[in-house]
């Protein structure tokens, strides 16, 4: 038994080292691949910075992503790395049905996106400059004033009592606190997704515990939108991340391609919670509409 446990630990350690090695190698290969097209990428950035309208900037960014996607499909090193890591047949990997290849393409585009927006962030995130920054600041100050009144049983929020034991949902708030650390739209989107998903998990844990104590085993422990929204509103108010309005606009303008299903639902819930908070703040004349 001890020998089996030892071998299992050795195998787990080898797998971890293998994954770390691949991640490091993947980063180097992708960086080298993007460096090959440095001049073209700089031209896309230049065009992006020169434009004013968000939709025009989005068109340039889409062109950039199309360019990277096309070049990626023809790059031997990128294709070989994905195939070797997947450990599958080459003919299967080059097809659109290979999950490993698709995941690798997604990682290439993610790193390309990060590099792109690191270089153009100042012209992409606050395109209207000081006026937009001031609107964000007033919104945040108003949220700060609302925070002390935004209790669990606030008449506009009304969080079900069965979830009160999990308050104030600090793990979810911490994800929103990370928003300023990311410059790419997908990085900020990930923070929001993690926030909403964490709330779902905590609500499920809270409701499941109550169900077990009551001796029930039905589906009532599964939280729905009516359970999520009031808690999400509470979390946003108490986390009060900076530049929240601009962050949502930024994600809307440059949302990564392919967001569907669960991610789309969670983003929709986050937008809905923010709009509800606006309606709460509109009772305060200091809020900039």
PDB file of C-alpha atoms in Angstrom:
ATOM      1  CA  UNK A   1       0.000   0.000   0.000  1.00  0.00           C
ATOM      2  CA  UNK A   2       2.792   2.389   0.894  1.00  0.00           C
ATOM      3  CA  UNK A   3       4.562   1.633  -2.394  1.00  0.00           C
ATOM      4  CA  UNK A   4       1.378   2.408  -4.339  1.00  0.00           C
ATOM      5  CA  UNK A   5       0.885   5.669  -2.454  1.00  0.00           C
ATOM      6  CA  UNK A   6       4.501   6.629  -3.083  1.00  0.00           C
ATOM      7  CA  UNK A   7       4.211   5.886  -6.816  1.00  0.00           C
ATOM      8  CA  UNK A   8       0.970   7.854  -6.962  1.00  0.00           C
ATOM      9  CA  UNK A   9       2.662  10.877  -5.379  1.00  0.00           C
ATOM     10  CA  UNK A  10       5.620  10.554  -7.758  1.00  0.00           C
ATOM     11  CA  UNK A  11       3.269  10.382 -10.743  1.00  0.00           C
ATOM     12  CA  UNK A  12       1.353  13.446  -9.521  1.00  0.00           C
ATOM     13  CA  UNK A  13       4.620  15.374  -9.097  1.00  0.00           C
ATOM     14  CA  UNK A  14       5.758  14.396 -12.595  1.00  0.00           C
ATOM     15  CA  UNK A  15       2.459  15.522 -14.082  1.00  0.00           C
ATOM     16  CA  UNK A  16       2.702  18.888 -12.308  1.00  0.00           C
ATOM     17  CA  UNK A  17       6.263  19.412 -13.545  1.00  0.00           C
ATOM     18  CA  UNK A  18       5.208  18.393 -17.054  1.00  0.00           C
ATOM     19  CA  UNK A  19       2.386  20.932 -17.043  1.00  0.00           C
ATOM     20  CA  UNK A  20       4.682  23.666 -15.710  1.00  0.00           C
ATOM     21  CA  UNK A  21       7.267  22.837 -18.368  1.00  0.00           C
ATOM     22  CA  UNK A  22       4.645  23.002 -21.103  1.00  0.00           C
ATOM     23  CA  UNK A  23       3.287  26.315 -19.809  1.00  0.00           C
ATOM     24  CA  UNK A  24       6.775  27.826 -19.839  1.00  0.00           C
ATOM     25  CA  UNK A  25       7.571  26.407 -23.284  1.00  0.00           C
ATOM     26  CA  UNK A  26       4.188  27.524 -24.611  1.00  0.00           C
ATOM     27  CA  UNK A  27       4.762  31.086 -23.394  1.00  0.00           C
ATOM     28  CA  UNK A  28       8.182  31.193 -25.078  1.00  0.00           C
ATOM     29  CA  UNK A  29       6.900  29.763 -28.377  1.00  0.00           C
ATOM     30  CA  UNK A  30       3.895  32.112 -28.495  1.00  0.00           C
ATOM     31  CA  UNK A  31       6.073  35.111 -27.602  1.00  0.00           C
ATOM     32  CA  UNK A  32       8.515  34.204 -30.386  1.00  0.00           C
ATOM     33  CA  UNK A  33       5.622  33.720 -32.821  1.00  0.00           C
ATOM     34  CA  UNK A  34       4.156  37.164 -32.060  1.00  0.00           C
ATOM     35  CA  UNK A  35       7.599  38.782 -32.219  1.00  0.00           C
ATOM     36  CA  UNK A  36       7.876  37.614 -35.826  1.00  0.00           C
ATOM     37  CA  UNK A  37       5.061  39.975 -36.760  1.00  0.00           C
ATOM     38  CA  UNK A  38       6.156  42.861 -34.566  1.00  0.00           C
ATOM     39  CA  UNK A  39       5.994  45.467 -37.345  1.00  0.00           C
ATOM     40  CA  UNK A  40       2.484  44.471 -38.414  1.00  0.00           C
ATOM     41  CA  UNK A  41       1.270  44.420 -34.802  1.00  0.00           C
ATOM     42  CA  UNK A  42       2.707  47.892 -34.188  1.00  0.00           C
ATOM     43  CA  UNK A  43       0.795  49.137 -37.228  1.00  0.00           C
ATOM     44  CA  UNK A  44      -2.477  47.782 -35.833  1.00  0.00           C
ATOM     45  CA  UNK A  45      -1.737  49.508 -32.531  1.00  0.00           C
ATOM     46  CA  UNK A  46      -0.964  52.787 -34.302  1.00  0.00           C
ATOM     47  CA  UNK A  47      -4.238  52.695 -36.236  1.00  0.00           C
ATOM     48  CA  UNK A  48      -6.114  51.827 -33.034  1.00  0.00           C
ATOM     49  CA  UNK A  49      -4.679  54.792 -31.130  1.00  0.00           C
ATOM     50  CA  UNK A  50      -5.448  57.248 -33.920  1.00  0.00           C
ATOM     51  CA  UNK A  51      -9.164  56.447 -33.912  1.00  0.00           C
ATOM     52  CA  UNK A  52     -11.686  58.041 -31.545  1.00  0.00           C
ATOM     53  CA  UNK A  53     -14.925  56.062 -31.882  1.00  0.00           C
ATOM     54  CA  UNK A  54     -15.110  52.800 -29.926  1.00  0.00           C
ATOM     55  CA  UNK A  55     -16.736  50.889 -32.785  1.00  0.00           C
ATOM     56  CA  UNK A  56     -13.943  51.928 -35.148  1.00  0.00           C
ATOM     57  CA  UNK A  57     -11.336  50.850 -32.622  1.00  0.00           C
ATOM     58  CA  UNK A  58     -13.164  47.518 -32.256  1.00  0.00           C
ATOM     59  CA  UNK A  59     -12.972  46.974 -36.021  1.00  0.00           C
ATOM     60  CA  UNK A  60      -9.196  47.435 -35.972  1.00  0.00           C
ATOM     61  CA  UNK A  61      -8.874  45.054 -33.046  1.00  0.00           C
ATOM     62  CA  UNK A  62     -10.987  42.465 -34.874  1.00  0.00           C
ATOM     63  CA  UNK A  63      -8.683  42.816 -37.888  1.00  0.00           C
ATOM     64  CA  UNK A  64      -5.711  42.228 -35.594  1.00  0.00           C
ATOM     65  CA  UNK A  65      -7.259  39.058 -34.146  1.00  0.00           C
ATOM     66  CA  UNK A  66      -8.058  37.801 -37.668  1.00  0.00           C
ATOM     67  CA  UNK A  67      -4.449  38.456 -38.682  1.00  0.00           C
ATOM     68  CA  UNK A  68      -3.041  36.535 -35.696  1.00  0.00           C
ATOM     69  CA  UNK A  69      -5.491  33.659 -36.262  1.00  0.00           C
ATOM     70  CA  UNK A  70      -4.496  33.324 -39.907  1.00  0.00           C
ATOM     71  CA  UNK A  71      -0.765  33.389 -39.189  1.00  0.00           C
ATOM     72  CA  UNK A  72      -1.170  30.989 -36.276  1.00  0.00           C
ATOM     73  CA  UNK A  73      -2.753  28.353 -38.509  1.00  0.00           C
ATOM     74  CA  UNK A  74       0.315  28.440 -40.764  1.00  0.00           C
ATOM     75  CA  UNK A  75       2.962  28.449 -38.026  1.00  0.00           C
ATOM     76  CA  UNK A  76       4.816  25.131 -37.685  1.00  0.00           C
ATOM     77  CA  UNK A  77       6.041  25.710 -34.122  1.00  0.00           C
ATOM     78  CA  UNK A  78       2.581  26.630 -32.832  1.00  0.00           C
ATOM     79  CA  UNK A  79       0.948  23.629 -34.485  1.00  0.00           C
ATOM     80  CA  UNK A  80       3.671  21.191 -33.374  1.00  0.00           C
ATOM     81  CA  UNK A  81       3.559  22.384 -29.770  1.00  0.00           C
ATOM     82  CA  UNK A  82      -0.194  21.880 -29.567  1.00  0.00           C
ATOM     83  CA  UNK A  83      -0.036  18.437 -31.181  1.00  0.00           C
ATOM     84  CA  UNK A  84       2.765  17.206 -28.928  1.00  0.00           C
ATOM     85  CA  UNK A  85       1.058  18.430 -25.790  1.00  0.00           C
ATOM     86  CA  UNK A  86      -2.252  16.878 -26.800  1.00  0.00           C
ATOM     87  CA  UNK A  87      -0.620  13.565 -27.573  1.00  0.00           C
ATOM     88  CA  UNK A  88      -3.145  12.875 -30.308  1.00  0.00           C
ATOM     89  CA  UNK A  89      -2.991  12.082 -33.997  1.00  0.00           C
ATOM     90  CA  UNK A  90      -1.800  14.968 -36.173  1.00  0.00           C
ATOM     91  CA  UNK A  91      -4.713  14.609 -38.604  1.00  0.00           C
ATOM     92  CA  UNK A  92      -7.140  14.829 -35.674  1.00  0.00           C
ATOM     93  CA  UNK A  93      -5.370  17.828 -34.153  1.00  0.00           C
ATOM     94  CA  UNK A  94      -5.438  19.935 -37.297  1.00  0.00           C
ATOM     95  CA  UNK A  95      -9.191  19.450 -37.538  1.00  0.00           C
ATOM     96  CA  UNK A  96     -11.611  21.774 -35.812  1.00  0.00           C
ATOM     97  CA  UNK A  97     -12.771  18.921 -33.593  1.00  0.00           C
ATOM     98  CA  UNK A  98      -9.568  18.739 -31.544  1.00  0.00           C
ATOM     99  CA  UNK A  99     -10.182  20.287 -28.134  1.00  0.00           C
ATOM    100  CA  UNK A 100      -6.473  20.473 -27.300  1.00  0.00           C
ATOM    101  CA  UNK A 101      -5.712  22.391 -30.485  1.00  0.00           C
ATOM    102  CA  UNK A 102      -8.626  24.754 -29.896  1.00  0.00           C
ATOM    103  CA  UNK A 103      -7.473  25.423 -26.340  1.00  0.00           C
ATOM    104  CA  UNK A 104      -3.991  26.180 -27.617  1.00  0.00           C
ATOM    105  CA  UNK A 105      -5.347  28.606 -30.218  1.00  0.00           C
ATOM    106  CA  UNK A 106      -7.328  30.301 -27.470  1.00  0.00           C
ATOM    107  CA  UNK A 107      -4.146  30.719 -25.416  1.00  0.00           C
ATOM    108  CA  UNK A 108      -2.305  32.243 -28.381  1.00  0.00           C
ATOM    109  CA  UNK A 109      -5.098  34.756 -28.916  1.00  0.00           C
ATOM    110  CA  UNK A 110      -5.232  35.498 -25.178  1.00  0.00           C
ATOM    111  CA  UNK A 111      -1.540  36.364 -25.076  1.00  0.00           C
ATOM    112  CA  UNK A 112      -1.887  38.403 -28.265  1.00  0.00           C
ATOM    113  CA  UNK A 113      -4.789  40.301 -26.685  1.00  0.00           C
ATOM    114  CA  UNK A 114      -2.838  41.003 -23.497  1.00  0.00           C
ATOM    115  CA  UNK A 115       0.116  42.382 -25.433  1.00  0.00           C
ATOM    116  CA  UNK A 116      -2.129  44.489 -27.647  1.00  0.00           C
ATOM    117  CA  UNK A 117      -4.097  46.138 -24.849  1.00  0.00           C
ATOM    118  CA  UNK A 118      -1.040  46.639 -22.658  1.00  0.00           C
ATOM    119  CA  UNK A 119       0.189  48.939 -25.420  1.00  0.00           C
ATOM    120  CA  UNK A 120      -3.099  50.756 -26.178  1.00  0.00           C
ATOM    121  CA  UNK A 121      -4.792  50.718 -22.771  1.00  0.00           C
ATOM    122  CA  UNK A 122      -4.708  54.475 -22.185  1.00  0.00           C
ATOM    123  CA  UNK A 123      -6.613  55.156 -25.417  1.00  0.00           C
ATOM    124  CA  UNK A 124      -8.965  52.189 -25.074  1.00  0.00           C
ATOM    125  CA  UNK A 125     -10.145  52.202 -21.460  1.00  0.00           C
ATOM    126  CA  UNK A 126     -10.971  55.890 -20.960  1.00  0.00           C
ATOM    127  CA  UNK A 127     -11.479  57.212 -24.511  1.00  0.00           C
ATOM    128  CA  UNK A 128     -13.328  60.304 -23.216  1.00  0.00           C
ATOM    129  CA  UNK A 129     -10.551  61.200 -20.816  1.00  0.00           C
ATOM    130  CA  UNK A 130     -11.230  63.281 -17.731  1.00  0.00           C
ATOM    131  CA  UNK A 131     -15.010  63.487 -18.254  1.00  0.00           C
ATOM    132  CA  UNK A 132     -15.302  59.711 -18.168  1.00  0.00           C
ATOM    133  CA  UNK A 133     -12.962  59.449 -15.205  1.00  0.00           C
ATOM    134  CA  UNK A 134     -15.036  62.014 -13.313  1.00  0.00           C
ATOM    135  CA  UNK A 135     -18.240  60.063 -13.987  1.00  0.00           C
ATOM    136  CA  UNK A 136     -16.598  56.915 -12.623  1.00  0.00           C
ATOM    137  CA  UNK A 137     -15.412  58.792  -9.533  1.00  0.00           C
ATOM    138  CA  UNK A 138     -18.848  60.241  -8.775  1.00  0.00           C
ATOM    139  CA  UNK A 139     -20.418  56.792  -9.210  1.00  0.00           C
ATOM    140  CA  UNK A 140     -17.886  55.248  -6.849  1.00  0.00           C
ATOM    141  CA  UNK A 141     -18.350  57.977  -4.245  1.00  0.00           C
ATOM    142  CA  UNK A 142     -22.124  57.475  -4.387  1.00  0.00           C
ATOM    143  CA  UNK A 143     -21.646  53.738  -3.976  1.00  0.00           C
ATOM    144  CA  UNK A 144     -19.486  54.436  -0.933  1.00  0.00           C
ATOM    145  CA  UNK A 145     -22.300  56.450   0.609  1.00  0.00           C
ATOM    146  CA  UNK A 146     -24.807  53.708  -0.205  1.00  0.00           C
ATOM    147  CA  UNK A 147     -22.634  50.953   1.273  1.00  0.00           C
ATOM    148  CA  UNK A 148     -23.494  51.687   4.905  1.00  0.00           C
ATOM    149  CA  UNK A 149     -27.217  51.511   4.122  1.00  0.00           C
ATOM    150  CA  UNK A 150     -26.962  48.443   1.867  1.00  0.00           C
ATOM    151  CA  UNK A 151     -27.675  45.812   4.497  1.00  0.00           C
ATOM    152  CA  UNK A 152     -28.799  42.250   3.896  1.00  0.00           C
ATOM    153  CA  UNK A 153     -32.430  43.189   4.468  1.00  0.00           C
ATOM    154  CA  UNK A 154     -32.341  46.499   2.555  1.00  0.00           C
ATOM    155  CA  UNK A 155     -35.822  46.920   0.981  1.00  0.00           C
ATOM    156  CA  UNK A 156     -34.346  47.276  -2.523  1.00  0.00           C
ATOM    157  CA  UNK A 157     -32.084  44.226  -2.193  1.00  0.00           C
ATOM    158  CA  UNK A 158     -33.921  41.752   0.070  1.00  0.00           C
ATOM    159  CA  UNK A 159     -31.488  38.844   0.232  1.00  0.00           C
ATOM    160  CA  UNK A 160     -33.287  35.654   1.361  1.00  0.00           C
ATOM    161  CA  UNK A 161     -32.571  34.869   5.005  1.00  0.00           C
ATOM    162  CA  UNK A 162     -31.286  31.368   4.183  1.00  0.00           C
ATOM    163  CA  UNK A 163     -28.192  32.962   2.592  1.00  0.00           C
ATOM    164  CA  UNK A 164     -27.332  35.424   5.364  1.00  0.00           C
ATOM    165  CA  UNK A 165     -24.811  33.131   7.031  1.00  0.00           C
ATOM    166  CA  UNK A 166     -22.518  33.354   3.981  1.00  0.00           C
ATOM    167  CA  UNK A 167     -22.424  37.183   4.020  1.00  0.00           C
ATOM    168  CA  UNK A 168     -20.530  39.354   3.143  1.00  0.00           C
ATOM    169  CA  UNK A 169     -19.228  36.989   0.420  1.00  0.00           C
ATOM    170  CA  UNK A 170     -15.642  38.263   0.687  1.00  0.00           C
ATOM    171  CA  UNK A 171     -14.181  35.755  -1.811  1.00  0.00           C
ATOM    172  CA  UNK A 172     -16.472  37.200  -4.492  1.00  0.00           C
ATOM    173  CA  UNK A 173     -15.565  40.755  -3.495  1.00  0.00           C
ATOM    174  CA  UNK A 174     -11.865  39.921  -3.826  1.00  0.00           C
ATOM    175  CA  UNK A 175     -12.335  38.981  -7.476  1.00  0.00           C
ATOM    176  CA  UNK A 176     -13.766  42.447  -8.190  1.00  0.00           C
ATOM    177  CA  UNK A 177     -10.860  44.015  -6.295  1.00  0.00           C
ATOM    178  CA  UNK A 178      -8.564  42.486  -8.925  1.00  0.00           C
ATOM    179  CA  UNK A 179     -10.223  44.337 -11.828  1.00  0.00           C
ATOM    180  CA  UNK A 180      -7.686  47.230 -11.900  1.00  0.00           C
ATOM    181  CA  UNK A 181      -4.805  44.735 -12.132  1.00  0.00           C
ATOM    182  CA  UNK A 182      -5.880  43.647 -15.630  1.00  0.00           C
ATOM    183  CA  UNK A 183      -5.578  45.701 -18.793  1.00  0.00           C
ATOM    184  CA  UNK A 184      -7.055  43.250 -21.288  1.00  0.00           C
ATOM    185  CA  UNK A 185     -10.845  42.962 -21.719  1.00  0.00           C
ATOM    186  CA  UNK A 186     -10.674  39.193 -21.195  1.00  0.00           C
ATOM    187  CA  UNK A 187      -8.689  39.666 -17.973  1.00  0.00           C
ATOM    188  CA  UNK A 188     -11.339  41.997 -16.569  1.00  0.00           C
ATOM    189  CA  UNK A 189     -14.071  39.698 -17.837  1.00  0.00           C
ATOM    190  CA  UNK A 190     -12.468  36.780 -16.010  1.00  0.00           C
ATOM    191  CA  UNK A 191     -12.613  38.729 -12.738  1.00  0.00           C
ATOM    192  CA  UNK A 192     -16.347  39.268 -13.237  1.00  0.00           C
ATOM    193  CA  UNK A 193     -16.942  35.635 -14.202  1.00  0.00           C
ATOM    194  CA  UNK A 194     -15.039  34.461 -11.127  1.00  0.00           C
ATOM    195  CA  UNK A 195     -17.035  36.812  -8.914  1.00  0.00           C
ATOM    196  CA  UNK A 196     -20.408  35.570 -10.158  1.00  0.00           C
ATOM    197  CA  UNK A 197     -19.346  31.920 -10.141  1.00  0.00           C
ATOM    198  CA  UNK A 198     -18.026  32.249  -6.584  1.00  0.00           C
ATOM    199  CA  UNK A 199     -21.360  33.669  -5.453  1.00  0.00           C
ATOM    200  CA  UNK A 200     -23.139  30.725  -7.079  1.00  0.00           C
ATOM    201  CA  UNK A 201     -20.916  28.286  -5.214  1.00  0.00           C
ATOM    202  CA  UNK A 202     -21.370  30.053  -1.870  1.00  0.00           C
ATOM    203  CA  UNK A 203     -25.141  30.241  -2.325  1.00  0.00           C
ATOM    204  CA  UNK A 204     -25.241  26.552  -3.128  1.00  0.00           C
ATOM    205  CA  UNK A 205     -23.189  25.711  -0.038  1.00  0.00           C
ATOM    206  CA  UNK A 206     -25.408  27.859   2.157  1.00  0.00           C
ATOM    207  CA  UNK A 207     -28.675  26.466   0.806  1.00  0.00           C
ATOM    208  CA  UNK A 208     -27.372  22.875   0.796  1.00  0.00           C
ATOM    209  CA  UNK A 209     -26.434  23.137   4.462  1.00  0.00           C
ATOM    210  CA  UNK A 210     -29.890  24.384   5.332  1.00  0.00           C
ATOM    211  CA  UNK A 211     -31.528  21.629   3.274  1.00  0.00           C
ATOM    212  CA  UNK A 212     -29.486  18.942   5.036  1.00  0.00           C
ATOM    213  CA  UNK A 213     -30.352  20.369   8.457  1.00  0.00           C
ATOM    214  CA  UNK A 214     -34.031  20.308   7.518  1.00  0.00           C
ATOM    215  CA  UNK A 215     -33.728  16.701   6.347  1.00  0.00           C
ATOM    216  CA  UNK A 216     -34.634  17.453   2.717  1.00  0.00           C
ATOM    217  CA  UNK A 217     -32.906  16.165  -0.431  1.00  0.00           C
ATOM    218  CA  UNK A 218     -34.789  18.031  -3.151  1.00  0.00           C
ATOM    219  CA  UNK A 219     -33.609  20.566  -5.738  1.00  0.00           C
ATOM    220  CA  UNK A 220     -34.432  23.577  -3.577  1.00  0.00           C
ATOM    221  CA  UNK A 221     -30.736  23.984  -2.764  1.00  0.00           C
ATOM    222  CA  UNK A 222     -29.914  24.948  -6.361  1.00  0.00           C
ATOM    223  CA  UNK A 223     -29.738  28.775  -6.506  1.00  0.00           C
ATOM    224  CA  UNK A 224     -31.398  30.564  -9.397  1.00  0.00           C
ATOM    225  CA  UNK A 225     -31.294  34.053 -10.885  1.00  0.00           C
ATOM    226  CA  UNK A 226     -33.672  35.352  -8.216  1.00  0.00           C
ATOM    227  CA  UNK A 227     -31.197  34.213  -5.569  1.00  0.00           C
ATOM    228  CA  UNK A 228     -28.097  35.427  -7.402  1.00  0.00           C
ATOM    229  CA  UNK A 229     -29.111  38.966  -8.330  1.00  0.00           C
ATOM    230  CA  UNK A 230     -29.661  40.480  -4.852  1.00  0.00           C
ATOM    231  CA  UNK A 231     -26.405  38.975  -3.555  1.00  0.00           C
ATOM    232  CA  UNK A 232     -24.519  40.189  -6.636  1.00  0.00           C
ATOM    233  CA  UNK A 233     -25.917  43.691  -6.091  1.00  0.00           C
ATOM    234  CA  UNK A 234     -24.767  43.547  -2.464  1.00  0.00           C
ATOM    235  CA  UNK A 235     -21.281  42.324  -3.452  1.00  0.00           C
ATOM    236  CA  UNK A 236     -20.803  45.035  -6.099  1.00  0.00           C
ATOM    237  CA  UNK A 237     -21.866  47.770  -3.687  1.00  0.00           C
ATOM    238  CA  UNK A 238     -19.558  46.589  -0.915  1.00  0.00           C
ATOM    239  CA  UNK A 239     -16.601  45.785  -3.184  1.00  0.00           C
ATOM    240  CA  UNK A 240     -17.041  49.147  -4.954  1.00  0.00           C
ATOM    241  CA  UNK A 241     -14.273  48.626  -7.535  1.00  0.00           C
ATOM    242  CA  UNK A 242     -12.848  51.731  -9.252  1.00  0.00           C
ATOM    243  CA  UNK A 243     -13.949  52.690 -12.776  1.00  0.00           C
ATOM    244  CA  UNK A 244     -16.796  50.172 -12.751  1.00  0.00           C
ATOM    245  CA  UNK A 245     -18.855  51.932 -15.427  1.00  0.00           C
ATOM    246  CA  UNK A 246     -15.864  52.258 -17.746  1.00  0.00           C
ATOM    247  CA  UNK A 247     -14.930  48.642 -17.109  1.00  0.00           C
ATOM    248  CA  UNK A 248     -18.326  47.427 -18.308  1.00  0.00           C
ATOM    249  CA  UNK A 249     -18.144  49.689 -21.388  1.00  0.00           C
ATOM    250  CA  UNK A 250     -14.622  48.434 -22.056  1.00  0.00           C
ATOM    251  CA  UNK A 251     -15.722  44.806 -21.958  1.00  0.00           C
ATOM    252  CA  UNK A 252     -18.767  45.561 -24.113  1.00  0.00           C
ATOM    253  CA  UNK A 253     -16.640  47.353 -26.717  1.00  0.00           C
ATOM    254  CA  UNK A 254     -13.889  44.745 -26.914  1.00  0.00           C
ATOM    255  CA  UNK A 255     -15.523  41.552 -25.633  1.00  0.00           C
ATOM    256  CA  UNK A 256     -13.434  38.507 -26.528  1.00  0.00           C
ATOM    257  CA  UNK A 257     -14.945  36.455 -29.308  1.00  0.00           C
ATOM    258  CA  UNK A 258     -16.887  33.326 -28.590  1.00  0.00           C
ATOM    259  CA  UNK A 259     -18.449  34.296 -25.250  1.00  0.00           C
ATOM    260  CA  UNK A 260     -21.560  32.144 -25.058  1.00  0.00           C
ATOM    261  CA  UNK A 261     -23.566  30.001 -22.713  1.00  0.00           C
ATOM    262  CA  UNK A 262     -22.714  30.223 -19.045  1.00  0.00           C
ATOM    263  CA  UNK A 263     -20.194  33.052 -19.439  1.00  0.00           C
ATOM    264  CA  UNK A 264     -22.694  35.132 -21.382  1.00  0.00           C
ATOM    265  CA  UNK A 265     -25.341  34.487 -18.729  1.00  0.00           C
ATOM    266  CA  UNK A 266     -23.030  35.553 -15.887  1.00  0.00           C
ATOM    267  CA  UNK A 267     -21.984  38.724 -17.714  1.00  0.00           C
ATOM    268  CA  UNK A 268     -25.653  39.536 -18.336  1.00  0.00           C
ATOM    269  CA  UNK A 269     -26.381  39.093 -14.623  1.00  0.00           C
ATOM    270  CA  UNK A 270     -23.499  41.414 -13.726  1.00  0.00           C
ATOM    271  CA  UNK A 271     -24.749  44.084 -16.138  1.00  0.00           C
ATOM    272  CA  UNK A 272     -28.252  43.715 -14.730  1.00  0.00           C
ATOM    273  CA  UNK A 273     -26.984  44.124 -11.167  1.00  0.00           C
ATOM    274  CA  UNK A 274     -25.070  47.266 -12.125  1.00  0.00           C
ATOM    275  CA  UNK A 275     -28.108  48.764 -13.840  1.00  0.00           C
ATOM    276  CA  UNK A 276     -30.193  48.040 -10.748  1.00  0.00           C
ATOM    277  CA  UNK A 277     -27.621  49.817  -8.583  1.00  0.00           C
ATOM    278  CA  UNK A 278     -27.868  52.810 -10.923  1.00  0.00           C
ATOM    279  CA  UNK A 279     -31.615  52.888 -10.348  1.00  0.00           C
ATOM    280  CA  UNK A 280     -30.973  52.895  -6.591  1.00  0.00           C
ATOM    281  CA  UNK A 281     -28.496  55.745  -6.939  1.00  0.00           C
ATOM    282  CA  UNK A 282     -30.756  57.790  -9.173  1.00  0.00           C
ATOM    283  CA  UNK A 283     -32.671  58.618  -6.017  1.00  0.00           C
ATOM    284  CA  UNK A 284     -29.555  60.583  -5.096  1.00  0.00           C
ATOM    285  CA  UNK A 285     -29.201  63.815  -7.149  1.00  0.00           C
ATOM    286  CA  UNK A 286     -25.381  63.610  -6.967  1.00  0.00           C
ATOM    287  CA  UNK A 287     -25.271  60.656  -9.353  1.00  0.00           C
ATOM    288  CA  UNK A 288     -24.219  61.452 -12.907  1.00  0.00           C
ATOM    289  CA  UNK A 289     -26.648  59.782 -15.271  1.00  0.00           C
TER     290      UNK A 289
END
